[in-house]
Amino acid sequence: MTEPLLEVENLKKYFPIKKGLFRRTRGYVKAVDDVSFQLEEGETLGLVGESGCGKSTTGRTILQLLRPTSGRVLYRGQDLTGLNFQQLRPIRREMQMIFQDPYSSLNSRMTIRNILLEPMKIHGLYTKKEREERVEELLELVGLDRGVADRYPHEFSGGQRQRIGIARALTFQPRLIIADEPVSALDVSVQAQVLNLLQELQETFKLTYLFIAHDLSVVKHFSTRVGVMYLGRLVEIADKRRLYQSPRHPYTQALLSAVPVPDPEIKRERIVLSGDVPNPKNPPEGCAFHTRCPECMEICRVERPPMIEVEPGQFTACHLYS
Amino acid sequence: MTALLEVNNLHIAFRKEKSFIPTVEGVSFHVNSRETVGIVGESGCGKSVTSLAIMGLLPRGISRIDYGEILFEGQNLVGLSSEEYRKIRGREISMIFQEPMTSLNPVFTIGDQLMEMVLEHTAQPKKQAFKHSVEMLEKVGIPRAEEIMHDYPHQLSGGMRQRVMIAMALSLNPKLLIADEPTTALDVTIQAQILELMQQIKNDFDTSVIMITHDLGVVAEVCDRVVVMYAGKVVEQGDVKAIFKNPRHPYTIGLLQSVPSLTEERDQLYSIRGSVPLPENMPAGCRFASRCDHAKPECFEHEPPEVQIEGDHTTSCWLYR
C-alpha cells in the first residue's frame, strides 16, 4: 500500500483562556482534542460538524497556520509540527487553502493580477514574463476571462471571487487543498458551478481535498470519505456511502436526520436533539455527546469512548459498539 | 374564501445615486389563513424587500413603492401613515429575522424587550405583562423561563435567541408571521428544533406564515405553497407538491437540480450558467433568458406572460404559451 499523502496523529489544539491582572491561564478551550485521520492521494475527505466543533481549527492546524498543542501532522512522511517558517515555505507551495468568504479573503485594494502575482513574488519563483503568463493561465483554468486581470475584487460577484480564490490556491500546482466552507456563502446555482469547477480541477491535477463544510448534502456530493466532528473530537469517519447509509454514532444519526430534504412527499422520522452544544471551555466528562445523546449509558458519563472499527473502513467513537 | 393577505402587482424601487432603480416589479401572490407560503429565490431577487414592504419597514428616502397594493384583510397597507402602521405591526403582522443577535437589543434584558411589546400595544398592567411574557417563553420551549427574563441576549445561544424572537413575534397573537431566513444562521440540529417549533406554533396559534428562504429543503418541509422569485419578479408559484414534482419554469427546474441531494447520487451537479443580471442593467424580455437553455428569440424581446398550468400553479414563461 502506498503511503498516505497526509497523516494526522492525535492532533490537539488548546487555546488558553487568560483572565485577571496577570493574564494567568485559567483554563483551555479544547478546540481540537485528539483528532487522527489519514488522507490518501487523490481522495476528498469531507469534514462536517456544527459551528464550534473545531473543523476549521483542524484545517488551520494542519497547515501550521496555527501551531498544534500536541500531536503530529505528517505530510508525505515528514512531520510539519517541528518545522520553522523557513523550512515550511517550500512545503506550503504544495498545500493550499481556499477560504469561505470570498469578500474578505481578497485584498480589495489590489487588482486581480496583483493578487495572483503576489504568491509568486513572495516565493521568488519564475521570471517576470513567466509570472504574467501564469496569471493568465490561472484565470483561464478557473473559467474567467483573461481580460479581467486588471479589475478589482468589488467588480466581481461572489461566485467569481471564489474562482479567483481558487486560482490563487492553484498557483504552485499544489497537491493538497484545504477548502474551508468554500461554497457556503454562495447561492445555490452558483454553488453548483463552483463545486463542479473544484471537481474538474481535481481530475485534471490529481488534487487531494480536505473539504470542510457544515452542509451535509454538499459534503455527500463532493467527498469520497467523510469525518464527523463534535466538540473538538472526531466521532465517526467512514466511506461516504457507508456513513450516509448506515451511520453508527448517535450524533451522526441525529445530524443526518435533521437535514431538510427538498421533497415534500418524504416525511422522515426525525431525531430532534434536545439542548445546545455544550461550551467547549467546559466540555462534558466522558463522551462529549452524552449530554444530548438519546442512548446515553452509565459508562458514557465517565469514560471517553475510543475509536473502533465497526465495519471495514468505518470507525466510530461510541460505547454502544465497544 | 378571501385571502388573509393579497399582494397585487407590487413595484418597489431603490435609489441609486440620483435615480430610482426598480428592484421588485409586478409581484403578486396571496396568503390564505392558516397557510404557510414560502418565498424562494437567490440573493437579490427581491424576496426580503417584498416582506419589508408588507411590514411597512422599507427604508425611507432611499426606497419607495411605485405601484401596487398590499391588501391585509381587505385593507390596503400601501400609503398608511406610521401611526396607523404601528397598530398593525406586532399585533396583526409580525416578523422574525435571520440573525437573532442583531434584532435583539444588547443592553436590555429579554424580559424588558418582551414586555415592551405587550405594554406598547395593550393596556395590561406590568405584572400581567410579565406573566404573559413568561408564558410565551414557555410556549416556545425555553427552560427556566422566569430566570431567562432577567438575562441579556448575549447570555443565550443562537437557537435560544431565535426562540425568544419567535416568542416576541407571537406574543400578541398576530394573524400573519413573516419569517425571513429564520434558520439560516443556525446549525442543522438547532434548525430542526426551530422548524419543529414553527410547525407546532402554526397549529397552536392559527397563524399564517410567510417563510422567506433560499433553502429548498426548508421549503419542502414546512410550506403549503411556494412563490419562486427571480430578479425582482415572480417566475412561478403553486402548491408545494406541484413546484417540487412538476416544476415548469426553467429557473425553478435549474434551482431544484443544482441542490446536492442526500438521497440520490449524481456525478456532476447541474449548474445554471452565468449569473443574475444587476437591477440597473435588466435586460428586455425575460430576465432569465440569457441563462436559459430553452430560450427562443421572443424571450429576449418580450416579457413572458403569466400562464396557468393547473389550478393555482402558474408560471411566467414563453415555453407554455
Short mmCIF file of C-alpha atoms in Angstrom, two decimals, chain A:
data_model
loop_
_atom_site.label_atom_id
_atom_site.label_comp_id
_atom_site.label_asym_id
_atom_site.label_seq_id
_atom_site.Cartn_x
_atom_site.Cartn_y
_atom_site.Cartn_z
CA MET A 1 0.00 0.00 0.00
CA THR A 2 1.21 3.47 -0.79
CA GLU A 3 1.98 5.97 1.88
CA PRO A 4 -0.88 8.38 2.61
CA LEU A 5 -0.39 11.97 1.49
CA LEU A 6 -1.31 13.33 4.88
CA GLU A 7 -1.43 11.70 8.28
CA VAL A 8 -2.84 13.50 11.27
CA GLU A 9 -1.98 11.82 14.56
CA ASN A 10 -3.55 12.75 17.89
CA LEU A 11 -3.76 16.37 16.90
CA LYS A 12 -4.64 18.75 19.73
CA LYS A 13 -5.10 22.49 19.71
CA TYR A 14 -5.93 24.14 23.01
CA PHE A 15 -6.49 27.87 23.26
CA PRO A 16 -5.64 29.25 26.69
CA ILE A 17 -8.23 31.39 28.45
CA LYS A 18 -6.36 34.20 30.17
CA LYS A 19 -8.00 36.21 32.88
CA GLY A 20 -7.24 38.66 35.64
CA LEU A 21 -4.50 41.20 36.30
CA PHE A 22 -1.57 38.96 35.43
CA ARG A 23 -3.32 37.29 32.47
CA ARG A 24 -2.92 33.96 34.13
CA THR A 25 -4.19 30.96 32.25
CA ARG A 26 -7.45 29.91 33.81
CA GLY A 27 -8.32 27.03 31.56
CA TYR A 28 -8.36 25.94 27.98
CA VAL A 29 -10.78 25.83 25.09
CA LYS A 30 -10.11 22.45 23.62
CA ALA A 31 -10.84 23.36 20.00
CA VAL A 32 -9.27 20.22 18.61
CA ASP A 33 -8.98 17.37 21.05
CA ASP A 34 -7.14 14.28 19.89
CA VAL A 35 -8.07 14.03 16.24
CA SER A 36 -6.46 11.43 13.96
CA PHE A 37 -7.10 10.60 10.32
CA GLN A 38 -5.33 9.93 7.05
CA LEU A 39 -5.73 11.36 3.61
CA GLU A 40 -4.85 9.26 0.56
CA GLU A 41 -3.62 10.94 -2.58
CA GLY A 42 -6.46 11.93 -4.90
CA GLU A 43 -9.29 11.48 -2.43
CA THR A 44 -11.59 14.03 -0.87
CA LEU A 45 -12.17 13.83 2.83
CA GLY A 46 -15.18 15.83 3.97
CA LEU A 47 -15.09 17.17 7.50
CA VAL A 48 -18.52 18.08 8.87
CA GLY A 49 -19.86 19.33 12.14
CA GLU A 50 -21.73 22.24 13.64
CA SER A 51 -20.24 25.62 14.40
CA GLY A 52 -17.56 25.48 17.07
CA CYS A 53 -16.82 21.79 16.60
CA GLY A 54 -13.23 22.53 15.60
CA LYS A 55 -13.33 21.63 11.93
CA SER A 56 -11.81 24.91 10.75
CA THR A 57 -9.20 24.87 13.50
CA THR A 58 -8.25 21.36 12.39
CA GLY A 59 -7.69 22.64 8.85
CA ARG A 60 -5.61 25.57 10.00
CA THR A 61 -3.56 23.48 12.38
CA ILE A 62 -2.71 21.02 9.61
CA LEU A 63 -1.32 23.88 7.52
CA GLN A 64 0.61 25.14 10.57
CA LEU A 65 -1.21 28.45 10.33
CA LEU A 66 -1.96 27.63 13.93
CA ARG A 67 0.66 25.61 15.78
CA PRO A 68 -0.76 22.48 17.38
CA THR A 69 -0.58 21.98 21.13
CA SER A 70 0.48 18.39 20.56
CA GLY A 71 0.24 15.64 18.00
CA ARG A 72 1.82 15.14 14.63
CA VAL A 73 0.97 16.20 11.10
CA LEU A 74 2.83 14.07 8.56
CA TYR A 75 2.84 15.34 5.01
CA ARG A 76 4.36 12.68 2.75
CA GLY A 77 6.01 11.21 5.78
CA GLN A 78 7.52 14.45 7.04
CA ASP A 79 6.35 15.87 10.35
CA LEU A 80 5.40 19.52 9.90
CA THR A 81 4.87 20.38 13.53
CA GLY A 82 8.55 20.87 14.36
CA LEU A 83 9.47 22.85 11.26
CA ASN A 84 10.19 26.56 11.36
CA PHE A 85 8.88 29.18 8.98
CA GLN A 86 11.77 28.85 6.52
CA GLN A 87 11.52 25.09 6.41
CA LEU A 88 7.76 25.21 5.91
CA ARG A 89 7.81 27.60 2.98
CA PRO A 90 8.60 25.10 0.19
CA ILE A 91 6.08 22.67 1.62
CA ARG A 92 3.40 25.32 1.74
CA ARG A 93 3.51 25.56 -2.05
CA GLU A 94 2.12 22.07 -2.10
CA MET A 95 -0.63 22.62 0.44
CA GLN A 96 -3.01 25.49 -0.17
CA MET A 97 -6.18 26.82 1.32
CA ILE A 98 -9.45 28.16 -0.05
CA PHE A 99 -11.49 30.29 2.33
CA GLN A 100 -15.17 30.64 3.00
CA ASP A 101 -15.76 34.29 2.48
CA PRO A 102 -14.68 35.44 -0.98
CA TYR A 103 -15.35 39.02 0.15
CA SER A 104 -12.82 39.22 2.94
CA SER A 105 -10.15 36.87 1.61
CA LEU A 106 -9.19 39.05 -1.34
CA ASN A 107 -7.48 42.38 -0.74
CA SER A 108 -9.90 44.98 -2.04
CA ARG A 109 -7.12 47.41 -2.96
CA MET A 110 -5.26 45.04 -5.23
CA THR A 111 -6.10 44.16 -8.81
CA ILE A 112 -6.72 40.53 -9.64
CA ARG A 113 -3.36 40.46 -11.41
CA ASN A 114 -1.53 41.59 -8.30
CA ILE A 115 -3.46 39.22 -6.09
CA LEU A 116 -2.33 36.35 -8.29
CA LEU A 117 1.23 37.64 -8.71
CA GLU A 118 1.87 38.10 -5.01
CA PRO A 119 2.41 34.48 -4.03
CA MET A 120 4.90 34.03 -6.88
CA LYS A 121 6.80 37.13 -5.79
CA ILE A 122 6.88 36.03 -2.17
CA HIS A 123 8.17 32.63 -3.08
CA GLY A 124 10.59 34.18 -5.57
CA LEU A 125 9.63 31.84 -8.36
CA TYR A 126 9.60 32.28 -12.14
CA THR A 127 10.77 35.21 -14.24
CA LYS A 128 8.63 38.26 -14.69
CA LYS A 129 7.37 37.08 -18.04
CA GLU A 130 6.57 33.61 -16.76
CA ARG A 131 4.62 35.10 -13.89
CA GLU A 132 2.44 37.16 -16.19
CA GLU A 133 1.78 34.11 -18.30
CA ARG A 134 0.91 32.10 -15.25
CA VAL A 135 -1.69 34.68 -14.19
CA GLU A 136 -3.47 34.33 -17.50
CA GLU A 137 -3.22 30.56 -17.35
CA LEU A 138 -4.73 30.53 -13.88
CA LEU A 139 -7.63 32.75 -14.83
CA GLU A 140 -8.40 30.52 -17.76
CA LEU A 141 -8.25 27.43 -15.56
CA VAL A 142 -10.99 28.71 -13.29
CA GLY A 143 -13.16 29.87 -16.17
CA LEU A 144 -12.55 33.60 -16.02
CA ASP A 145 -11.74 35.77 -18.99
CA ARG A 146 -8.06 36.78 -19.10
CA GLY A 147 -9.16 40.36 -19.73
CA VAL A 148 -10.40 40.70 -16.15
CA ALA A 149 -6.90 40.71 -14.63
CA ASP A 150 -6.78 44.46 -14.15
CA ARG A 151 -10.07 44.76 -12.34
CA TYR A 152 -10.61 44.95 -8.59
CA PRO A 153 -12.39 42.36 -6.43
CA HIS A 154 -15.50 44.52 -5.88
CA GLU A 155 -16.26 44.31 -9.58
CA PHE A 156 -16.95 40.59 -9.29
CA SER A 157 -19.83 38.56 -7.96
CA GLY A 158 -19.41 36.15 -5.06
CA GLY A 159 -19.01 33.14 -7.33
CA GLN A 160 -16.40 34.87 -9.48
CA ARG A 161 -14.46 35.94 -6.40
CA GLN A 162 -14.42 32.39 -5.19
CA ARG A 163 -12.97 31.42 -8.57
CA ILE A 164 -10.20 33.99 -8.03
CA GLY A 165 -9.52 32.48 -4.61
CA ILE A 166 -9.27 29.08 -6.24
CA ALA A 167 -6.94 30.41 -8.94
CA ARG A 168 -4.67 31.81 -6.25
CA ALA A 169 -4.58 28.48 -4.45
CA LEU A 170 -3.57 26.74 -7.68
CA THR A 171 -0.56 28.99 -8.35
CA PHE A 172 2.11 26.45 -7.45
CA GLN A 173 0.33 23.30 -8.59
CA PRO A 174 -0.44 22.12 -5.07
CA ARG A 175 -1.17 18.51 -4.20
CA LEU A 176 -3.35 19.15 -1.20
CA ILE A 177 -6.04 21.79 -0.91
CA ILE A 178 -7.82 22.53 2.31
CA ALA A 179 -11.14 24.12 1.41
CA ASP A 180 -12.81 25.72 4.40
CA GLU A 181 -16.53 26.15 3.63
CA PRO A 182 -15.75 27.19 0.05
CA VAL A 183 -19.36 27.35 -1.10
CA SER A 184 -21.39 28.20 1.96
CA ALA A 185 -21.50 31.94 1.21
CA LEU A 186 -22.80 31.33 -2.30
CA ASP A 187 -26.29 30.99 -3.77
CA VAL A 188 -27.41 27.51 -4.81
CA SER A 189 -26.96 27.93 -8.55
CA VAL A 190 -23.51 29.46 -8.13
CA GLN A 191 -22.59 26.88 -5.51
CA ALA A 192 -23.14 24.18 -8.11
CA GLN A 193 -20.85 25.97 -10.57
CA VAL A 194 -18.03 26.23 -8.03
CA LEU A 195 -18.39 22.62 -6.86
CA ASN A 196 -18.22 21.42 -10.46
CA LEU A 197 -15.12 23.53 -11.04
CA LEU A 198 -13.40 22.07 -7.98
CA GLN A 199 -14.26 18.60 -9.22
CA GLU A 200 -12.85 19.24 -12.68
CA LEU A 201 -9.66 20.65 -11.21
CA GLN A 202 -9.31 17.59 -9.03
CA GLU A 203 -9.46 15.33 -12.07
CA THR A 204 -7.05 17.47 -14.09
CA PHE A 205 -4.41 17.95 -11.41
CA LYS A 206 -4.97 14.87 -9.23
CA LEU A 207 -5.68 17.13 -6.28
CA THR A 208 -6.40 15.87 -2.80
CA TYR A 209 -9.02 17.82 -0.89
CA LEU A 210 -9.80 18.26 2.74
CA PHE A 211 -13.26 19.69 2.37
CA ILE A 212 -14.58 21.42 5.47
CA ALA A 213 -18.30 22.23 5.44
CA HIS A 214 -21.42 22.18 7.53
CA ASP A 215 -23.83 21.31 4.72
CA LEU A 216 -24.21 17.55 4.76
CA SER A 217 -25.71 17.29 1.28
CA VAL A 218 -22.83 19.24 -0.23
CA VAL A 219 -20.30 17.08 1.60
CA LYS A 220 -22.02 13.92 0.45
CA HIS A 221 -21.94 15.05 -3.13
CA PHE A 222 -18.34 16.13 -3.02
CA SER A 223 -16.42 13.71 -0.82
CA THR A 224 -15.14 10.16 -1.02
CA ARG A 225 -14.84 9.77 2.75
CA VAL A 226 -16.47 11.80 5.49
CA GLY A 227 -15.46 12.56 9.07
CA VAL A 228 -17.94 13.95 11.60
CA MET A 229 -16.71 16.20 14.41
CA TYR A 230 -18.37 17.16 17.66
CA LEU A 231 -16.83 19.42 20.30
CA GLY A 232 -13.28 19.10 19.02
CA ARG A 233 -13.41 15.35 18.57
CA LEU A 234 -13.84 13.12 15.60
CA VAL A 235 -16.85 10.94 16.42
CA GLU A 236 -17.17 8.97 13.21
CA ILE A 237 -15.25 8.58 9.98
CA ALA A 238 -16.11 6.31 7.09
CA ASP A 239 -16.51 5.86 3.41
CA LYS A 240 -19.19 8.25 2.17
CA ARG A 241 -21.76 5.62 1.22
CA ARG A 242 -21.42 3.76 4.49
CA LEU A 243 -21.63 6.90 6.59
CA TYR A 244 -24.77 8.19 4.91
CA GLN A 245 -26.49 4.84 4.60
CA SER A 246 -25.68 3.33 7.94
CA PRO A 247 -24.37 5.93 10.34
CA ARG A 248 -23.38 4.33 13.64
CA HIS A 249 -22.71 7.18 16.03
CA PRO A 250 -25.93 8.62 17.54
CA TYR A 251 -24.70 12.13 16.73
CA THR A 252 -24.18 11.30 13.06
CA GLN A 253 -27.63 9.73 13.01
CA ALA A 254 -29.24 12.82 14.51
CA LEU A 255 -27.30 15.17 12.25
CA LEU A 256 -28.35 13.31 9.12
CA SER A 257 -31.97 13.10 10.16
CA ALA A 258 -32.04 16.86 10.83
CA VAL A 259 -31.27 17.87 7.25
CA PRO A 260 -34.40 19.09 5.48
CA VAL A 261 -34.87 17.18 2.23
CA PRO A 262 -36.12 19.07 -0.82
CA ASP A 263 -39.00 16.70 -1.45
CA PRO A 264 -42.40 17.49 0.07
CA GLU A 265 -43.51 13.87 -0.15
CA ILE A 266 -40.77 12.48 2.03
CA LYS A 267 -41.76 12.75 5.66
CA ARG A 268 -38.91 11.35 7.66
CA GLU A 269 -38.62 10.13 11.16
CA ARG A 270 -36.51 12.85 12.67
CA ILE A 271 -34.29 12.62 15.71
CA VAL A 272 -34.53 16.07 17.25
CA LEU A 273 -31.69 16.56 19.71
CA SER A 274 -32.59 18.49 22.79
CA GLY A 275 -30.47 21.32 24.07
CA ASP A 276 -27.41 23.00 22.64
CA VAL A 277 -23.81 22.06 22.06
CA PRO A 278 -22.02 22.38 25.43
CA ASN A 279 -19.45 25.11 25.91
CA PRO A 280 -16.03 23.89 24.70
CA LYS A 281 -14.45 25.68 27.67
CA ASN A 282 -16.08 23.12 29.83
CA PRO A 283 -16.76 20.00 27.78
CA PRO A 284 -18.63 17.15 29.47
CA GLU A 285 -16.66 14.34 31.05
CA GLY A 286 -16.54 11.02 29.24
CA CYS A 287 -18.14 11.12 25.83
CA ALA A 288 -18.61 14.77 24.82
CA PHE A 289 -22.00 13.96 23.31
CA HIS A 290 -23.51 12.22 26.34
CA THR A 291 -25.50 15.28 27.49
CA ARG A 292 -27.62 15.20 24.32
CA CYS A 293 -27.38 11.55 23.38
CA PRO A 294 -30.68 9.65 23.21
CA GLU A 295 -28.84 6.41 24.02
CA CYS A 296 -26.61 7.59 26.84
CA MET A 297 -25.39 4.86 29.19
CA GLU A 298 -23.64 4.94 32.56
CA ILE A 299 -20.17 4.43 31.09
CA CYS A 300 -20.62 7.36 28.65
CA ARG A 301 -20.59 9.83 31.55
CA VAL A 302 -17.23 8.72 32.84
CA GLU A 303 -15.12 7.21 30.11
CA ARG A 304 -14.17 8.71 26.81
CA PRO A 305 -15.05 6.20 24.07
CA PRO A 306 -12.14 5.00 21.89
CA MET A 307 -12.29 4.96 18.08
CA ILE A 308 -13.28 1.46 16.99
CA GLU A 309 -13.61 -0.07 13.57
CA VAL A 310 -17.24 -1.21 13.47
CA GLU A 311 -17.21 -2.21 9.82
CA PRO A 312 -14.22 -2.37 7.49
CA GLY A 313 -13.32 1.27 6.88
CA GLN A 314 -15.93 2.66 9.26
CA PHE A 315 -14.66 4.00 12.56
CA THR A 316 -16.79 5.39 15.33
CA ALA A 317 -16.14 6.58 18.85
CA CYS A 318 -19.12 5.31 20.80
CA HIS A 319 -19.53 2.95 23.74
CA LEU A 320 -22.52 1.30 22.07
CA TYR A 321 -20.09 -0.65 19.95
CA SER A 322 -17.31 -1.40 22.39
#
